[in-house]
PDB file of C-alpha atoms in Angstrom:
ATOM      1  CA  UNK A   1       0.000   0.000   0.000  1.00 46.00           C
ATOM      2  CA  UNK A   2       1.253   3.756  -0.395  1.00 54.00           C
ATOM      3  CA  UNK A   3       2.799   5.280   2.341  1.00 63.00           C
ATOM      4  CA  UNK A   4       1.537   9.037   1.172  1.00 69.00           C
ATOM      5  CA  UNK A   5      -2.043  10.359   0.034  1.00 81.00           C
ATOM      6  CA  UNK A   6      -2.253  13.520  -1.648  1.00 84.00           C
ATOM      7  CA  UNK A   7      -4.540  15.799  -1.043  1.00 87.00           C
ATOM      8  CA  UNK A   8      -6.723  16.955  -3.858  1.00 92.00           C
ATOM      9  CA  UNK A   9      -6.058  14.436  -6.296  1.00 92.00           C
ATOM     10  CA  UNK A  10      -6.402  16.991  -9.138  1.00 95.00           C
ATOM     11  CA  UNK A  11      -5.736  21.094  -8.894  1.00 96.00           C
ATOM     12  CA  UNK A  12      -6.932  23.637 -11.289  1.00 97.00           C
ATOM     13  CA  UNK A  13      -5.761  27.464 -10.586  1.00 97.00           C
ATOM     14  CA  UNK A  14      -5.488  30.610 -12.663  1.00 97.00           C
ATOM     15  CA  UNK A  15      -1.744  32.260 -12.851  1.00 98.00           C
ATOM     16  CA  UNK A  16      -0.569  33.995 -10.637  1.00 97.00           C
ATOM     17  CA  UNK A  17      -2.580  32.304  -7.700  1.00 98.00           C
ATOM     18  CA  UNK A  18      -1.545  30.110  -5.122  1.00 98.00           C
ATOM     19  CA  UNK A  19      -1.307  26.389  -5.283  1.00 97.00           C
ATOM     20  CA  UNK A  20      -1.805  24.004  -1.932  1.00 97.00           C
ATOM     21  CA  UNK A  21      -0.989  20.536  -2.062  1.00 96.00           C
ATOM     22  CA  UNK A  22      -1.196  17.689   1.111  1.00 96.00           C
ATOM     23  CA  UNK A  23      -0.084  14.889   1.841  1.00 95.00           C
ATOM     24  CA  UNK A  24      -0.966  12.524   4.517  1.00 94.00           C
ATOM     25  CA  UNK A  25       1.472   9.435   5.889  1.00 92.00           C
ATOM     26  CA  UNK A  26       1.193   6.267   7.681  1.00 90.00           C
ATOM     27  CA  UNK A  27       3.901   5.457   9.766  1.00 89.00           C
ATOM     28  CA  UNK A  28       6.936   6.637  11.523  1.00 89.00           C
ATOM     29  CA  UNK A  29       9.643   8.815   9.396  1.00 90.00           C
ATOM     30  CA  UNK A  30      13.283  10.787   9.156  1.00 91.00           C
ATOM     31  CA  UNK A  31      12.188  12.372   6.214  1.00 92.00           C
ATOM     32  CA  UNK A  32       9.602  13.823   3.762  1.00 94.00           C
ATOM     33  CA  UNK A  33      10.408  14.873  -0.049  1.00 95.00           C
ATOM     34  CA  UNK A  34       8.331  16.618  -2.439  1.00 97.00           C
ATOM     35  CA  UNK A  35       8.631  15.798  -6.308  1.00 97.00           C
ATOM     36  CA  UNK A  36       7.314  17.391  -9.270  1.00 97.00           C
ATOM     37  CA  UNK A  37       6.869  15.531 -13.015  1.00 95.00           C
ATOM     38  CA  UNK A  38       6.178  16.931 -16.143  1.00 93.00           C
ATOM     39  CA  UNK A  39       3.765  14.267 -18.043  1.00 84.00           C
ATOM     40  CA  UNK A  40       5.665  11.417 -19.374  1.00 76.00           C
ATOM     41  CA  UNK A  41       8.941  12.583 -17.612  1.00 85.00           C
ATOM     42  CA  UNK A  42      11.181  11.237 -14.605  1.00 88.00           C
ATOM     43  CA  UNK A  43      10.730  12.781 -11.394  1.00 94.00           C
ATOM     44  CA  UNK A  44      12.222  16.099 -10.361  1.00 96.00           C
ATOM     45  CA  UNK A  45      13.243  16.238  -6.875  1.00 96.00           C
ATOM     46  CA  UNK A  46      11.675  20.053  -5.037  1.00 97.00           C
ATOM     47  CA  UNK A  47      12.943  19.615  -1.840  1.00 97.00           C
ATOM     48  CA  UNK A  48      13.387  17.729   1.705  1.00 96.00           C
ATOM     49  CA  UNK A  49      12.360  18.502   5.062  1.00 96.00           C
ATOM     50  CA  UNK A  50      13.426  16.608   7.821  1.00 94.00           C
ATOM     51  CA  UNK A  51      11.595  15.180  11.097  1.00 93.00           C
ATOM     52  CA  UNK A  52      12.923  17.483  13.314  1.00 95.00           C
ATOM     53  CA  UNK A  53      11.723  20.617  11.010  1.00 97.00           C
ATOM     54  CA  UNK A  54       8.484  22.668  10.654  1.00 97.00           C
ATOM     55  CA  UNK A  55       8.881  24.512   7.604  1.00 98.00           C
ATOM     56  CA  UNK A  56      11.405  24.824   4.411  1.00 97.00           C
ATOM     57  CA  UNK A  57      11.368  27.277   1.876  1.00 97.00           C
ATOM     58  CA  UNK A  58      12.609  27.036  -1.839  1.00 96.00           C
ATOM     59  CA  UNK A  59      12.228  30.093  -3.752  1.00 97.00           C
ATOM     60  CA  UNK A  60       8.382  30.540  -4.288  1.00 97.00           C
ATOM     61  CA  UNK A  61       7.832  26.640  -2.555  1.00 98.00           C
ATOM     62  CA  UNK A  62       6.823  26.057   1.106  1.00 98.00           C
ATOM     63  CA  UNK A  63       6.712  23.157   2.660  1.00 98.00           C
ATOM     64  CA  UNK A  64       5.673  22.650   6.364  1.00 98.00           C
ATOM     65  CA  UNK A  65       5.503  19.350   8.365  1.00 97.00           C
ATOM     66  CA  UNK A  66       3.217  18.245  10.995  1.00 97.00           C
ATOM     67  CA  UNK A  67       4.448  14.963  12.120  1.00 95.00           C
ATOM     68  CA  UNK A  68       1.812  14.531  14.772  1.00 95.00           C
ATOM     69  CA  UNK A  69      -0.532  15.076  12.600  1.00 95.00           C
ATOM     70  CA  UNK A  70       1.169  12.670  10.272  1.00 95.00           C
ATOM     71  CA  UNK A  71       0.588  15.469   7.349  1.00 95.00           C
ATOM     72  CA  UNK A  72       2.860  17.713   5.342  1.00 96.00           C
ATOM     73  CA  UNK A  73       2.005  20.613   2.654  1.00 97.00           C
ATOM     74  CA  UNK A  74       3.721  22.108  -0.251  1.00 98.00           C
ATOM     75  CA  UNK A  75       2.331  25.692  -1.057  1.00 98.00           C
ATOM     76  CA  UNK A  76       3.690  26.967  -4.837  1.00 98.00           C
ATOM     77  CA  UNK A  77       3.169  30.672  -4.266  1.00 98.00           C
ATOM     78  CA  UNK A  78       2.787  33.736  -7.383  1.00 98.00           C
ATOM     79  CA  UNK A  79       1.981  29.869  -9.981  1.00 98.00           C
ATOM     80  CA  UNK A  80       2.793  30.068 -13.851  1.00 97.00           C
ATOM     81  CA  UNK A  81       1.480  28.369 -16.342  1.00 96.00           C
ATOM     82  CA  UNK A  82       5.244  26.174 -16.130  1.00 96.00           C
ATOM     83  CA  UNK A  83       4.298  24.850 -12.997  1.00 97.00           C
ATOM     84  CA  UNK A  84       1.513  22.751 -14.507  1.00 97.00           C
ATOM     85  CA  UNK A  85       2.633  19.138 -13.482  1.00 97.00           C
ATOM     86  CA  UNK A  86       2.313  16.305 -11.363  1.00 95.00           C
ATOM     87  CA  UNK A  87       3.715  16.731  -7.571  1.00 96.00           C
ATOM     88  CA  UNK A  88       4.283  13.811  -5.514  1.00 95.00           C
ATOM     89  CA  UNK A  89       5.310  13.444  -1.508  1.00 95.00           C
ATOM     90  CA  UNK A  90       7.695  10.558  -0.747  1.00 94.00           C
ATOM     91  CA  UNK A  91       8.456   9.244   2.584  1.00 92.00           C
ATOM     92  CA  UNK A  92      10.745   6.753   4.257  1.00 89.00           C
ATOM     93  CA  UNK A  93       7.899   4.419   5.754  1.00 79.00           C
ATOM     94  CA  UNK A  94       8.760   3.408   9.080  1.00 76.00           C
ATOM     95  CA  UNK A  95      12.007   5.575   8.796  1.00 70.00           C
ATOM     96  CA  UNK A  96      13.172   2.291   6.554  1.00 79.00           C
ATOM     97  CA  UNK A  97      16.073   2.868   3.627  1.00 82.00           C
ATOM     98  CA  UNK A  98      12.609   2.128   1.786  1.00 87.00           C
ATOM     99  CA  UNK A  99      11.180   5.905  -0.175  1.00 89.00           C
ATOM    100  CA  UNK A 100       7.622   5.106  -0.868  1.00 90.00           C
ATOM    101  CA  UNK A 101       5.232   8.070  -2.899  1.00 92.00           C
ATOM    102  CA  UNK A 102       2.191   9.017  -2.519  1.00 90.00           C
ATOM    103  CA  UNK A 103      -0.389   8.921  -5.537  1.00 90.00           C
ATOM    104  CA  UNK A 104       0.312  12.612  -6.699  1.00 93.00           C
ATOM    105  CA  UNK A 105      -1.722  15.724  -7.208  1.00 95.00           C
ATOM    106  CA  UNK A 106      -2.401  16.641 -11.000  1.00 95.00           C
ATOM    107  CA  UNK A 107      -1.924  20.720 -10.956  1.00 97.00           C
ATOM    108  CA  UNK A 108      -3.190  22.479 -13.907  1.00 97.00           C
ATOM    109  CA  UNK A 109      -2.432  26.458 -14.117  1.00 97.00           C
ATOM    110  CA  UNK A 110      -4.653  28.467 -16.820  1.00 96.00           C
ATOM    111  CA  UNK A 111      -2.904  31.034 -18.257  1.00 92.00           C
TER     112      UNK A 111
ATOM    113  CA  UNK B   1      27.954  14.143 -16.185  1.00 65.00           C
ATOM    114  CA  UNK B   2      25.115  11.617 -17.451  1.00 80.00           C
ATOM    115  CA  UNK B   3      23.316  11.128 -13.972  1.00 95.00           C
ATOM    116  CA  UNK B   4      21.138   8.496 -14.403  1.00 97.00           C
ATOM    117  CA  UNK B   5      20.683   6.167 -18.110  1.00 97.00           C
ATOM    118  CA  UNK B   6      17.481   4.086 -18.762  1.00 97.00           C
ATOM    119  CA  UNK B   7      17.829   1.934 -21.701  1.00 97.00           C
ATOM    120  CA  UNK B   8      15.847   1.239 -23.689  1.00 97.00           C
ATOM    121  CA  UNK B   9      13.154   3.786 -23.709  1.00 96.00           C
ATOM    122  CA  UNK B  10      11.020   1.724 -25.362  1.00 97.00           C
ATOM    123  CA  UNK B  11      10.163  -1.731 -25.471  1.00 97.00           C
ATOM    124  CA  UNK B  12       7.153  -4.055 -26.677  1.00 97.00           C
ATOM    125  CA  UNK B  13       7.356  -7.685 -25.018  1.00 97.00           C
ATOM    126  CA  UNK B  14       5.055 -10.880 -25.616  1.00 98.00           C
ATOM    127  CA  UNK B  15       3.302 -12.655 -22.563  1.00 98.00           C
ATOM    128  CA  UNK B  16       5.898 -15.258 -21.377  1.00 97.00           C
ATOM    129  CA  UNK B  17       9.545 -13.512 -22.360  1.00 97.00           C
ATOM    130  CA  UNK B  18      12.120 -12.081 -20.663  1.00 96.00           C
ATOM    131  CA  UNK B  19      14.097  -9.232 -20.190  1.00 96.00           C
ATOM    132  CA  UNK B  20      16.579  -6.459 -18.691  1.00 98.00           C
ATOM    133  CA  UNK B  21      16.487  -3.621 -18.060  1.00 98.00           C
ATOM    134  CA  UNK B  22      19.563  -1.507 -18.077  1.00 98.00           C
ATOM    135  CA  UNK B  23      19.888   1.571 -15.446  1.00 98.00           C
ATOM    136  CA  UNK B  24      23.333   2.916 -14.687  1.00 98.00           C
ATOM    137  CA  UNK B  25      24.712   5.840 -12.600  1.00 97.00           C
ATOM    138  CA  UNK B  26      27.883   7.845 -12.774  1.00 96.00           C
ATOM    139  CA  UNK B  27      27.031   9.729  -9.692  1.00 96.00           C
ATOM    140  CA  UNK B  28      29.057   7.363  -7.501  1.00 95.00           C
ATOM    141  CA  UNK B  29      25.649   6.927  -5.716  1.00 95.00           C
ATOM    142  CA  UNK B  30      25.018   3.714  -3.368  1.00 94.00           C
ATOM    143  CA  UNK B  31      21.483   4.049  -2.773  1.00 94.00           C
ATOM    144  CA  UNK B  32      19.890   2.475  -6.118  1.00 96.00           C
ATOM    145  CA  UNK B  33      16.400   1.771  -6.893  1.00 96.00           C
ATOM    146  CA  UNK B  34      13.477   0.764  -9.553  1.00 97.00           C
ATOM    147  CA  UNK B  35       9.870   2.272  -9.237  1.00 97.00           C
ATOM    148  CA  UNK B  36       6.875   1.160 -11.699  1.00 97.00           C
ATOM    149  CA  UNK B  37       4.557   3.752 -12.575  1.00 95.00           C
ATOM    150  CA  UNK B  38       0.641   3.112 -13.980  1.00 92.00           C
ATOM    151  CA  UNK B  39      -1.120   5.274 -15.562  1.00 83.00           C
ATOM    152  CA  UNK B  40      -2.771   8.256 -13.788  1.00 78.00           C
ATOM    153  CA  UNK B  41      -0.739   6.785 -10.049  1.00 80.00           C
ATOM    154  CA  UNK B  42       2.131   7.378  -7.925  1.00 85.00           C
ATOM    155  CA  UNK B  43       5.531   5.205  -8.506  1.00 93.00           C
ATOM    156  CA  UNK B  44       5.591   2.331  -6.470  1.00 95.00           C
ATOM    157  CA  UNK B  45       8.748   0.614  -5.500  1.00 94.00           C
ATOM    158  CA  UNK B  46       9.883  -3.123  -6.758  1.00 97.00           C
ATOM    159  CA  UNK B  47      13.321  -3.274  -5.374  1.00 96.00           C
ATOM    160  CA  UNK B  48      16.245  -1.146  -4.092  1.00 95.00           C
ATOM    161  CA  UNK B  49      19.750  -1.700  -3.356  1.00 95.00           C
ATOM    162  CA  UNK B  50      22.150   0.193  -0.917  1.00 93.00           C
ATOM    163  CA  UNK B  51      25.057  -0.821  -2.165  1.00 93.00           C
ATOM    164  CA  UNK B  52      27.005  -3.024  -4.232  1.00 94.00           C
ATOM    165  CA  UNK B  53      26.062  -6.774  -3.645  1.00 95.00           C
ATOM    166  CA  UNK B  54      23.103  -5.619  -0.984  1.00 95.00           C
ATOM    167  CA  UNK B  55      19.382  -5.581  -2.710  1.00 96.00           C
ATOM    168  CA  UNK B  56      16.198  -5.621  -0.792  1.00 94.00           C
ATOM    169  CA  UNK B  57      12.358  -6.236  -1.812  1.00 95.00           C
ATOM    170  CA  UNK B  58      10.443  -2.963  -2.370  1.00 93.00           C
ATOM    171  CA  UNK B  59       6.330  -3.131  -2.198  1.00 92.00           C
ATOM    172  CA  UNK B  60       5.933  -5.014  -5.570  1.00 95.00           C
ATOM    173  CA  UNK B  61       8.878  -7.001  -6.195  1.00 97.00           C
ATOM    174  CA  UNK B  62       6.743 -10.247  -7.721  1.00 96.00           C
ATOM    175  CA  UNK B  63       8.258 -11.278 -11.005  1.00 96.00           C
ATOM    176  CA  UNK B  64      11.018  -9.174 -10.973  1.00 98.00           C
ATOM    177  CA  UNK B  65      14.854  -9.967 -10.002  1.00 97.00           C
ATOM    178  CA  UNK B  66      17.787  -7.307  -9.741  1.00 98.00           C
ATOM    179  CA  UNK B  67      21.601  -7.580  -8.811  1.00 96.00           C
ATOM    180  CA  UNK B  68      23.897  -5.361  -7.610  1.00 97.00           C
ATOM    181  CA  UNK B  69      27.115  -6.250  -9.061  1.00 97.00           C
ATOM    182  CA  UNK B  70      28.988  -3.029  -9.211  1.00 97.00           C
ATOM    183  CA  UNK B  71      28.291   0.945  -7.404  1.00 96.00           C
ATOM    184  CA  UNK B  72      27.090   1.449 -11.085  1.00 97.00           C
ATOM    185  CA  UNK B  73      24.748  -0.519 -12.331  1.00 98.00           C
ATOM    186  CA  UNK B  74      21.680  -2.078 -10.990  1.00 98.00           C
ATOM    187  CA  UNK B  75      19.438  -3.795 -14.172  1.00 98.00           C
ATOM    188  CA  UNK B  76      15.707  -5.602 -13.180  1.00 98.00           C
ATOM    189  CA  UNK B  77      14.843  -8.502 -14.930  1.00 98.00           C
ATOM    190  CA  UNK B  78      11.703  -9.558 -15.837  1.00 97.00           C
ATOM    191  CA  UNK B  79      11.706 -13.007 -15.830  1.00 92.00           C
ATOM    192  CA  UNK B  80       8.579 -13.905 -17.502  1.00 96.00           C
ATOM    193  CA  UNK B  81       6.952 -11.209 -19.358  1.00 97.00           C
ATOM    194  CA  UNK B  82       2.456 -10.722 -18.655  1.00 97.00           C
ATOM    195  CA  UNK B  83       0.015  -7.711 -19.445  1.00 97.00           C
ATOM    196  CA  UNK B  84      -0.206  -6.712 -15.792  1.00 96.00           C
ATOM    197  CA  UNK B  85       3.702  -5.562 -16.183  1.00 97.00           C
ATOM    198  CA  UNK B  86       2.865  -3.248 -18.702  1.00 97.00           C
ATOM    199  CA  UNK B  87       3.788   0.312 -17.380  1.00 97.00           C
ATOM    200  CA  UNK B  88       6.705   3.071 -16.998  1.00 97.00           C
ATOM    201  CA  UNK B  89       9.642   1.936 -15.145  1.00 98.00           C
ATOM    202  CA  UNK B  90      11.869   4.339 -13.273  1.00 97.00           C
ATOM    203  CA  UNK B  91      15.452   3.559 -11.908  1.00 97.00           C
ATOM    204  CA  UNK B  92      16.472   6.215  -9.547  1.00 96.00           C
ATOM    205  CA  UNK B  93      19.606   6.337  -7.492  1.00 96.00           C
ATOM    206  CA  UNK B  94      20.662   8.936  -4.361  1.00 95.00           C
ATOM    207  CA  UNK B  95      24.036   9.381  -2.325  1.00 93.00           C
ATOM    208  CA  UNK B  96      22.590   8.450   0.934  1.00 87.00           C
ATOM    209  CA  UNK B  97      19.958   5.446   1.458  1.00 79.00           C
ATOM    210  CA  UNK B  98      15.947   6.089   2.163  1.00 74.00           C
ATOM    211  CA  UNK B  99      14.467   9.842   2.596  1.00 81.00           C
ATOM    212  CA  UNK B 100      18.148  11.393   3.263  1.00 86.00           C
ATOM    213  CA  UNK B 101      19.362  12.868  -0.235  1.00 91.00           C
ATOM    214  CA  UNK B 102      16.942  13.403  -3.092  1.00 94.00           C
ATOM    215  CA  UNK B 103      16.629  10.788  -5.540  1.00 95.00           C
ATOM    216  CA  UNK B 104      17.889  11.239  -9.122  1.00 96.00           C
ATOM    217  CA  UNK B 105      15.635   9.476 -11.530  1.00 96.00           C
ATOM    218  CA  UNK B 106      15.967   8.067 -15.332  1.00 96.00           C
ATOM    219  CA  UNK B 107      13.990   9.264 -18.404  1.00 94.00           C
ATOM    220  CA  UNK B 108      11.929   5.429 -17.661  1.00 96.00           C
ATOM    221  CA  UNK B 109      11.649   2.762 -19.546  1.00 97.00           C
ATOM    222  CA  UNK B 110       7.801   2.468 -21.361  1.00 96.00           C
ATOM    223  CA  UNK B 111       7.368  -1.281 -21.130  1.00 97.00           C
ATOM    224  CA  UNK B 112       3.994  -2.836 -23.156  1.00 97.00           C
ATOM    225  CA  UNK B 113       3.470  -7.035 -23.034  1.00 97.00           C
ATOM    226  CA  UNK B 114       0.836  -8.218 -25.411  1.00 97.00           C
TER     227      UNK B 114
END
């Protein structure tokens, strides 16, 4: 089963708006990733938060983490039209040398 | 640098064969793995490796074998080819093992068995 479930499945926005995207986990971890892919691509790595952190920033990307909540968020601020793409959270379930995803948010931004 | 090579993109397979599929990393990475992807889901992993002779079962590792016989490479073989392995396979490979470093991933392999 998948450690992560994003949260919506699919995402439609006009430029220039904000995009939020959850994800919910299982078990136990060290560390949560965020991914983006461009359809039919390989993954692109966004960024990493650790256990021990709340929030990371990466240019217009935030990402918090709520481990007692078991829930994390990535928040693409100012969106272009380029940021249409699948975005996937990653986990390592049970802190494990396993990285399992979750089943992705489809973002769409209308120019 | 490369990163990480899929080969071959592409490949059409009928019910029963077998094959491998090539993934190789010039990263110097030890943390290897291979994800399958299905249409319109999340990548779900079949087996990963954290170092040279050391592989491990990932969530769907059924009909599928891998070896880990250099830092480099790390091919999956399908050992007898049906319909439900139809997908995109990804080999992906990081510097440190789990969550720790990002992953690097392949272009994927776009596997069909008829």
């Amino acid at each position: 089963s998948q450690q992560g479930e994003e949260d919506p499945q699919a995402l439609s926005i006009q430029e220039g708006e904000n995009a939020t995207m959850n994800c919910s986990y299982k078990t136990s971890i060290n560390n949560l990733q965020w991914y983006r892919q461009n359809s039919g691509r390989g993954l692109v790595h966004l960024i990493l938060i650790r256990s021990n952190e709340r929030e990371k920033h990466s240019g217009r990307l935030r990402v918090t983490l709520d481990t007692s909540k078991k829930s994390s968020s990535l928040l693409i601020t100012a969106s272009r039209a380029a940021d249409t793409a699948s975005y996937f959270c990653a986990t390592d379930e049970d802190s494990s040398y396993k990285l399992i995803f979750g089943s992705g948010t489809r973002l769409l931004v209308r120019p | 640098n490369a990163g990480v090579t899929q080969t071959p993109k592409f490949q059409v397979l009928k019910t029963g064969q077998s094959m491998t599929l090539q993934c190789a990393q010039d990263m110097n990475h030890e943390y290897m793995s291979w994800y399958r992807q299905d249409p319109g889901m999340g990548l779900r992993l079949i087996h990963y490796s954290v170092g040279a002779g050391i592989t491990d079962q990932g969530e769907v590792p059924n009909g599928y074998n891998v070896s880990r016989s250099t830092t480099e490479d790390f091919p999956l073989r399908l050992l007898s080819a049906a319909p439900s392995q139809t997908s995109v396979y990804f080999c992906a490979s990081s510097k440190y093992q789990g969550a720790s470093s990002p992953l690097h991933f392949g272009n994927g392999t776009r596997l069909t068995v008829t």
